[in-house]
C-alpha cells in the first residue's frame, strides 16, 4: 500500500467490509470488467488465484466480484446478497480455484464473461492494496488500467497509425493524457492500447477509431 | 502550507492558534484544489456512515460468513461493567461492534483500514457523549485524526502486510488518542504526547489473522486499541510526557515493522493464526 496523501485515504474509503483488498477491490474489479464488456453480464466464469482462492470465501470475495459485475459499487449494502440477486436476474456464474503461476500477485482474479450479444472477454484483475486495483490483461493482451481515470481502450490488429489516430483525437479535444500503454501478441497480431485521461471524450469522437479497431471502449472512473 | 511530521503539524496549529484539524483541513483543501466546505462536507458523510455502523454494531445480531466473529459488541453494550466506567464500557462495545459490522460485510469507513475501523468512531462517540461536544467539533477532530494517520502512513505504514498490526490498530489508536486529547481541551503539545504514548504502548503488535480473515484477533484489537487511545489521552492530559519525541516513536514503529518476519505480517502463517486451534479454524473455513 502506498503512502497516503489525502485525508480520505486514512479516513476512508466508505466501503463494505471486511477487507479492502479482498472485498472493496474485488467489487471494483467486477465493476470495471462489466464496463469493459460494455453490456450487462449474462455468464461468468470466475477464476480465483492465490489468496483470493484461499481466503476469498470468508472475505466475501465471491459476492464482491458478482456485485461488481452487477454494477453495484464498493459501498453498496446489497453486496452481501449479490449471489442471490445474480441468480434472480438469471446470470449464470461459476467459481474456480486456479493457480495462474508465480508471475501473478496473490490477489488475482481472471474473469471470463459474456453478455447478451455473446461478446465475451477474458479479463485479469489484481488488488494492489488499500482497495485499489489494476486490470493487467484483456483477452491475453497485457494492459495497465487503474480505473481511477477516464480510460480509452482499443483492441485492434497491429498496424501503423492507430495509436497516432487516437492521440490526435485526444489532442484535438484538449484532453490531458495521464498514462498510456500499448502491447501486442506479435508484429501484425492482435494489439491493445490503453489511454488513461484526466477528462472524458465525446463518444462521437471515437467513430474513426471504431472503424479501424475491433473493440473500442470509453470507461469513466470507477472510484 | 504543508507538514511532514507531527512536530511540524503541531507547530502550524500552535503558531496559527488553530485546532490541528483546521490545519489538516486547510492543507487538504489547498492540495485538492477544493473549497474547505466541500472537503468538510465529505467528512460529514464519513461521520454519518460511522454513526450508522456504531449503532448497528451494538443493536443488531451480527455474524460473519465464517462464523468466527459477531455478537460481542451487542453483548458488551447491554452489560453492566465491573471495572470500567459505564462510558468506557460503551465505547469498548462500539469498537467491537463496528469491527464486527465490517467482518459481516456491513458498511464501514476504513480508518485507517477496514480491520481497524472501530477505534476512531468509538473514541469520537465517547467524546461526544462524555464531554457533550458538538458535531462540528467532532468533524474537526476527524481531520485531526486524519493528519496523524497521514504522517504515520508517510513516515511508517498503515498496512498490516507491511508493518504488522501496530500499523493498523496501532495507528488507529494513535489517531483516536490525538483526537480525544484535543477534544478534551489538550494543547497541541499534549496531542503529540498522546500520539507518542499510545504508539509506544502498541509497538510491535503483530498481524496474525486466524484463517487469513479480518476477524480474530482483529475485532478484539479494536477494543484494545480503543482502551490504549483513552489511556494515552488521559495520560497526556494529566501532563505526563513521552520521553521519546513523537516523530521518533513513529520512526521506531517503521523500524519495528520492517524487522517483523513475513509470518507476522498478514500472511496468517504465524502468531494466533498458527496455533493448533487457529489452524483448525483455517481448515474449517477454507
Ligand atoms: S491483525 Fe492484521 S488484519 Fe487484523 S486488524 Fe491487525 S493488522 Fe489488520
XYZ file of C-alpha atoms and ligand atoms in Angstrom:
517
model
C 0.000 0.000 0.000
C 1.353 3.393 -0.949
C 1.733 6.462 1.197
C -1.463 8.354 1.916
C -1.522 11.858 0.544
C -5.137 12.618 1.258
C -7.277 12.762 4.369
C -9.713 10.343 2.741
C -7.067 7.690 2.286
C -6.730 7.351 6.063
C -10.379 8.048 6.890
C -11.960 6.186 4.015
C -12.961 4.695 1.760
C -16.548 4.177 2.803
C -16.861 0.514 1.953
C -18.461 -2.826 2.633
C -16.152 -4.947 4.771
C -14.296 -6.948 5.666
C -11.209 -6.310 3.589
C -10.124 -3.531 1.270
C -8.079 -5.939 -0.834
C -10.451 -8.925 -0.789
C -13.793 -7.127 -0.797
C -13.638 -3.479 -1.940
C -11.017 -4.196 -4.604
C -12.935 -7.258 -5.790
C -16.090 -5.176 -6.296
C -14.066 -2.719 -8.355
C -12.531 -5.444 -10.497
C -16.056 -6.696 -11.218
C -17.258 -3.206 -11.955
C -14.509 -2.376 -14.428
C -14.864 -5.784 -16.101
C -18.528 -5.050 -16.704
C -17.554 -1.704 -18.213
C -15.001 -3.383 -20.495
C -17.611 -5.925 -21.594
C -19.751 -2.927 -22.468
C -23.076 -4.568 -21.656
C -24.719 -6.487 -18.859
C -23.183 -9.787 -17.839
C -25.056 -12.988 -18.641
C -22.424 -15.625 -17.959
C -19.316 -15.504 -15.820
C -16.603 -17.989 -15.041
C -14.534 -16.556 -12.244
C -11.072 -17.952 -11.605
C -9.585 -17.098 -8.224
C -5.839 -17.235 -7.744
C -3.584 -17.140 -4.656
C -5.029 -15.541 -1.570
C -8.279 -14.837 -3.419
C -8.647 -18.596 -3.791
C -7.528 -19.375 -0.232
C -9.395 -16.791 1.849
C -11.828 -15.395 -0.705
C -14.860 -17.193 0.664
C -14.520 -15.846 4.207
C -13.862 -12.359 2.870
C -16.894 -12.454 0.587
C -14.664 -12.044 -2.480
C -17.150 -14.126 -4.483
C -20.070 -11.867 -3.545
C -17.960 -8.772 -4.144
C -16.942 -9.808 -7.662
C -20.513 -10.671 -8.630
C -21.714 -7.391 -7.086
C -19.280 -5.515 -9.301
C -20.432 -7.459 -12.358
C -23.994 -6.442 -11.430
C -22.896 -2.806 -11.362
C -23.002 -2.262 -7.588
C -20.283 -0.066 -6.080
C -17.961 -0.874 -3.170
C -20.182 0.843 -0.574
C -23.440 -0.852 -1.569
C -25.012 -2.900 1.231
C -26.563 -5.262 -1.311
C -23.095 -6.761 -1.920
C -23.871 -9.223 0.844
C -26.720 -10.704 -1.176
C -25.130 -10.326 -4.608
C -25.162 -14.060 -5.354
C -28.917 -14.249 -4.789
C -29.507 -11.095 -6.846
C -27.443 -12.534 -9.692
C -29.446 -15.775 -9.615
C -32.699 -13.828 -9.587
C -31.774 -11.899 -12.712
C -30.618 -15.082 -14.401
C -26.875 -14.650 -14.507
C -25.060 -17.947 -14.812
C -21.842 -17.993 -12.844
C -19.243 -20.400 -11.641
C -16.213 -20.007 -9.385
C -12.988 -21.919 -9.912
C -9.853 -22.026 -7.811
C -6.853 -21.870 -10.108
C -3.101 -21.475 -9.976
C -2.030 -18.923 -12.551
C 1.619 -19.292 -11.527
C 4.112 -17.168 -9.626
C 4.026 -14.341 -12.154
C 0.690 -13.231 -10.794
C 0.281 -11.384 -7.472
C -1.523 -13.183 -4.612
C -4.802 -11.349 -5.092
C -5.545 -12.058 -8.739
C -8.783 -12.986 -10.452
C -9.455 -13.901 -14.062
C -12.985 -13.326 -15.309
C -14.403 -14.974 -18.388
C -17.558 -13.029 -19.038
C -20.204 -12.926 -21.694
C -23.050 -10.538 -22.449
C -26.438 -10.941 -24.156
C -24.948 -10.284 -27.618
C -22.448 -13.061 -26.960
C -19.431 -10.782 -26.929
C -17.070 -12.322 -24.489
C -13.989 -11.154 -22.682
C -11.247 -12.636 -20.603
C -10.116 -10.053 -18.068
C -7.446 -10.422 -15.401
C -7.547 -8.066 -12.445
C -5.428 -7.670 -9.321
C -5.765 -5.961 -5.973
C -2.863 -3.588 -5.350
C -3.644 -2.551 -1.753
C -5.928 -0.119 0.019
C -8.877 -1.158 -2.144
C -7.107 -0.074 -5.324
C -6.993 -2.322 -8.361
C -5.352 -2.941 -11.676
C -6.544 -4.706 -14.811
C -3.455 -6.397 -16.180
C -4.776 -8.454 -19.084
C -7.603 -8.263 -21.564
C -8.061 -11.245 -23.878
C -4.492 -12.308 -23.248
C -3.023 -8.902 -24.069
C -1.193 -7.198 -21.247
C -2.590 -3.814 -20.243
C -2.441 -1.455 -17.289
C -5.733 0.012 -16.145
C -6.204 1.538 -12.695
C -9.841 2.572 -13.017
C -9.017 5.934 -11.473
C -9.249 7.822 -14.773
C -11.350 8.092 -17.880
C -9.959 5.213 -19.854
C -9.889 4.635 -23.585
C -9.310 1.021 -24.593
C -8.785 -0.172 -28.132
C -8.173 -3.727 -29.286
C -7.165 -3.939 -32.909
C -4.953 -5.672 -35.422
C -1.474 -4.287 -35.016
C -0.751 -1.868 -37.835
C 0.747 1.607 -38.039
C -1.460 4.604 -37.437
C -3.919 3.556 -34.774
C -2.000 4.952 -31.829
C -1.312 8.162 -33.757
C -5.011 8.422 -34.630
C -6.046 8.024 -31.003
C -3.579 10.553 -29.648
C -4.601 13.013 -32.384
C -8.276 12.688 -31.378
C -7.368 13.182 -27.738
C -5.224 16.237 -28.504
C -7.976 17.687 -30.678
C -10.341 17.638 -27.710
C -7.696 19.164 -25.446
C -7.851 16.222 -23.116
C -4.881 15.509 -20.883
C -3.298 12.029 -21.023
C -2.079 10.741 -17.677
C -0.918 7.244 -18.680
C -0.721 5.263 -21.859
C 0.311 1.741 -22.755
C 0.355 -0.398 -25.862
C 1.061 -4.080 -26.276
C 0.675 -6.781 -28.890
C 0.899 -10.519 -29.223
C 3.336 -10.284 -32.132
C 4.023 -7.931 -35.024
C 0.848 -7.642 -37.058
C -1.121 -9.684 -34.487
C -3.745 -8.553 -32.043
C -2.795 -5.391 -30.140
C -4.181 -3.381 -27.243
C -3.921 0.286 -26.459
C -4.969 1.846 -23.168
C -5.039 5.578 -22.555
C -5.889 6.952 -19.126
C -7.107 10.542 -19.323
C -7.993 13.333 -16.918
C -11.172 14.165 -18.831
C -13.591 12.234 -20.988
C -14.119 12.390 -24.760
C -17.434 12.833 -26.576
C -18.476 9.354 -27.788
C -18.736 10.522 -31.412
C -15.040 11.421 -31.312
C -14.293 7.724 -31.379
C -16.114 6.815 -34.573
C -12.959 6.949 -36.697
C -11.200 4.730 -34.236
C -14.150 2.349 -34.157
C -13.820 1.891 -37.924
C -10.246 0.746 -37.523
C -10.395 -1.303 -34.345
C -12.297 -4.410 -33.307
C -13.170 -3.116 -29.894
C -13.214 0.436 -28.579
C -14.344 1.328 -25.073
C -14.509 4.575 -23.182
C -14.830 3.941 -19.462
C -15.458 6.521 -16.737
C -13.508 6.311 -13.451
C -14.901 3.629 -11.143
C -13.971 5.405 -7.890
C 1.474 25.222 3.963
C 2.276 21.538 4.428
C 3.565 19.150 7.075
C 5.729 16.053 7.017
C 5.941 15.308 10.709
C 3.740 15.524 13.779
C 6.090 18.204 15.104
C 5.512 20.392 12.047
C 1.771 19.868 12.225
C 1.633 20.799 15.908
C 3.757 23.890 15.288
C 1.455 25.052 12.497
C -1.533 24.680 14.805
C 0.153 26.454 17.725
C 1.529 29.281 15.596
C -1.799 29.963 13.901
C -3.725 29.438 17.102
C -5.897 26.858 15.354
C -7.049 23.381 16.131
C -4.904 20.715 14.450
C -7.855 19.530 12.419
C -8.328 23.007 10.978
C -4.752 22.963 9.684
C -5.205 19.463 8.211
C -8.415 20.604 6.501
C -6.769 23.760 5.099
C -3.831 21.754 3.704
C -6.171 19.182 2.148
C -8.307 21.878 0.519
C -5.187 23.517 -0.913
C -3.780 20.230 -2.235
C -7.051 19.054 -3.760
C -7.864 22.494 -5.091
C -11.303 22.335 -3.494
C -13.109 24.612 -1.073
C -12.736 23.743 2.630
C -16.528 23.423 2.788
C -16.536 20.710 0.118
C -13.834 18.741 1.927
C -15.627 19.191 5.233
C -18.849 18.016 3.624
C -17.156 14.794 2.554
C -16.058 14.225 6.148
C -19.604 14.821 7.382
C -20.708 11.958 5.116
C -17.973 9.714 6.562
C -19.102 10.561 10.103
C -22.701 9.712 9.189
C -21.594 6.285 7.943
C -19.524 5.845 11.111
C -22.551 6.617 13.276
C -24.680 4.087 11.409
C -22.032 1.406 11.887
C -21.686 2.278 15.600
C -25.388 1.822 16.117
C -25.646 -1.304 14.023
C -22.726 -2.960 15.811
C -24.327 -2.838 19.241
C -28.002 -3.307 18.376
C -28.248 -5.827 15.542
C -27.474 -9.522 15.554
C -24.267 -9.731 13.618
C -22.495 -12.812 12.374
C -19.696 -13.092 9.852
C -19.718 -15.514 6.917
C -17.164 -17.765 8.627
C -18.915 -17.568 11.975
C -15.622 -16.592 13.623
C -16.980 -13.254 14.815
C -20.196 -11.479 15.720
C -22.335 -10.719 18.737
C -19.676 -9.431 21.116
C -20.410 -5.734 20.602
C -24.088 -6.237 21.345
C -23.384 -8.433 24.331
C -20.906 -5.988 25.832
C -23.146 -2.991 25.222
C -26.004 -4.468 27.217
C -23.892 -5.378 30.217
C -23.101 -3.560 33.482
C -19.300 -3.315 33.702
C -17.442 -4.394 36.841
C -14.333 -2.270 36.454
C -14.750 0.071 33.506
C -16.772 3.251 33.782
C -20.120 2.960 32.006
C -18.906 5.381 29.304
C -15.703 3.497 28.584
C -17.576 0.222 28.616
C -19.952 1.528 25.979
C -17.038 2.765 23.876
C -15.425 -0.678 24.009
C -18.718 -2.165 22.816
C -18.814 0.311 19.920
C -15.258 -0.548 18.876
C -16.091 -4.259 18.916
C -19.392 -3.673 17.163
C -18.025 -1.668 14.227
C -15.263 -4.232 13.704
C -17.945 -6.931 13.681
C -20.079 -4.998 11.208
C -17.007 -4.885 8.982
C -16.395 -8.616 9.331
C -20.036 -9.331 8.463
C -19.959 -7.365 5.191
C -21.605 -4.278 6.605
C -20.806 -0.719 5.585
C -17.946 0.997 7.438
C -15.392 3.735 6.945
C -11.847 2.347 6.760
C -9.906 4.179 9.473
C -7.106 3.830 8.576
C -8.030 0.312 7.388
C -11.165 -1.818 7.380
C -9.747 -4.131 10.059
C -9.105 -1.211 12.411
C -12.275 0.706 11.556
C -13.851 0.565 15.033
C -11.386 2.579 17.085
C -11.716 6.166 15.867
C -15.533 6.171 15.605
C -15.870 4.624 19.066
C -13.478 7.187 20.562
C -15.281 10.127 18.968
C -18.668 8.854 20.070
C -17.237 8.544 23.577
C -16.107 12.190 23.465
C -19.481 13.241 22.135
C -21.358 11.560 24.989
C -18.886 12.064 27.816
C -17.927 15.677 27.083
C -21.077 16.709 25.235
C -19.036 18.136 22.348
C -20.996 19.213 19.304
C -20.909 17.608 15.863
C -18.868 20.428 14.394
C -16.015 19.750 16.813
C -16.243 16.026 16.067
C -15.782 16.706 12.364
C -12.719 18.849 13.073
C -11.405 16.100 15.362
C -11.728 13.654 12.463
C -9.371 15.896 10.500
C -7.001 15.927 13.479
C -7.064 12.136 13.464
C -6.544 12.102 9.698
C -3.453 14.327 9.953
C -1.917 11.896 12.437
C -2.801 8.970 10.182
C -1.287 10.600 7.089
C 2.015 11.211 8.878
C 2.111 7.609 10.149
C 1.415 6.400 6.617
C 4.144 8.556 5.083
C 6.831 8.009 7.734
C 5.954 4.416 8.632
C 2.988 2.406 7.323
C -0.724 1.847 7.814
C -0.802 -1.633 6.320
C -0.656 -4.840 8.336
C 1.063 -6.574 5.422
C 3.894 -4.036 5.639
C 4.116 -3.090 9.291
C 2.052 -5.543 11.344
C -0.997 -4.688 13.411
C 0.814 -1.785 15.098
C 0.389 -0.108 11.713
C -3.367 -0.737 11.645
C -4.915 -0.802 15.124
C -1.815 0.964 16.493
C -2.160 3.892 14.130
C -5.942 3.925 14.552
C -5.423 4.188 18.321
C -2.859 6.976 17.877
C -5.288 8.864 15.647
C -8.003 8.438 18.277
C -5.688 9.392 21.147
C -4.775 12.666 19.455
C -8.400 13.480 18.675
C -9.549 12.651 22.227
C -6.812 14.834 23.705
C -7.688 17.807 21.550
C -11.437 17.394 22.148
C -10.846 17.489 25.908
C -9.029 20.808 25.577
C -5.457 19.485 25.441
C -2.759 21.661 23.833
C -1.045 20.684 20.571
C 1.955 19.584 22.649
C -0.289 17.279 24.663
C -1.723 15.852 21.444
C 1.815 14.995 20.358
C 2.471 13.232 23.642
C -0.807 11.328 23.425
C 0.168 10.007 19.978
C 3.670 9.093 21.211
C 2.428 7.386 24.380
C -0.228 5.462 22.511
C 2.079 4.173 19.775
C 4.719 3.301 22.371
C 2.212 1.036 24.054
C 1.275 -0.689 20.807
C 4.727 -1.015 19.299
C 5.498 -4.469 17.982
C 1.926 -5.675 17.692
C 1.920 -8.366 15.018
C -0.626 -9.071 12.297
C -1.743 -12.678 12.643
C -5.323 -13.034 11.418
C -6.729 -16.516 12.027
C -7.555 -18.253 8.737
C -6.431 -15.074 6.992
C -9.727 -13.396 7.819
C -10.202 -9.928 9.308
C -11.909 -11.298 12.431
C -9.714 -12.969 15.055
C -7.908 -11.138 16.634
C -8.899 -8.028 14.656
C -12.255 -7.442 16.369
C -10.669 -7.791 19.809
C -7.812 -5.475 18.868
C -10.263 -2.724 18.131
C -11.324 -2.941 21.771
C -7.693 -2.965 22.875
C -6.825 -0.050 20.618
C -9.733 1.983 21.952
C -8.542 1.409 25.523
C -4.973 2.367 24.612
C -6.247 5.542 22.967
C -8.264 6.559 26.017
C -5.354 5.760 28.311
C -2.849 7.744 26.232
C -5.180 10.745 26.016
C -5.767 10.682 29.763
C -2.024 10.374 30.475
C -1.187 13.251 28.141
C -3.971 15.439 29.551
C -2.558 14.895 33.047
C 0.720 16.377 31.863
C 2.626 13.119 31.567
C 5.065 13.310 28.693
C 6.525 10.737 26.352
C 10.274 10.608 26.970
C 10.793 9.829 23.281
C 9.613 12.548 20.856
C 6.555 11.533 18.843
C 8.199 11.522 15.411
C 10.975 9.299 16.740
C 8.331 6.886 18.032
C 6.843 6.770 14.534
C 10.327 6.101 13.147
C 10.679 3.291 15.664
C 7.362 1.839 14.542
C 8.655 1.861 10.993
C 11.845 0.093 12.014
C 9.966 -2.489 14.073
C 7.592 -3.074 11.168
C 10.481 -3.648 8.788
C 12.045 -6.176 11.103
C 8.878 -8.199 11.636
C 9.141 -11.559 9.899
C 6.805 -12.146 6.995
C 4.901 -14.747 9.030
C 3.638 -11.924 11.261
C 2.617 -9.551 8.514
C -0.874 -10.606 7.378
C 0.247 -13.888 5.824
C -1.638 -15.835 8.514
C 1.410 -18.083 8.929
C 2.363 -17.082 12.471
C 1.086 -15.929 15.840
C -2.523 -16.727 16.691
C -3.131 -17.906 13.131
C -0.537 -20.632 13.584
C -1.807 -22.022 16.893
C -3.352 -25.528 16.812
C -6.812 -24.009 17.200
C -6.049 -21.258 14.689
C -5.036 -23.895 12.187
C -8.190 -25.895 12.864
C -10.279 -22.821 12.117
C -8.347 -22.357 8.905
C -9.192 -25.895 7.800
C -12.835 -25.423 8.670
C -13.144 -22.105 6.864
C -11.222 -22.943 3.701
S -4.370 -8.458 12.908
Fe -3.798 -7.825 10.836
S -5.712 -7.916 9.654
Fe -6.262 -7.898 11.831
S -6.597 -5.728 12.333
Fe -4.476 -6.226 12.845
S -3.336 -5.645 11.014
Fe -5.496 -5.788 10.390
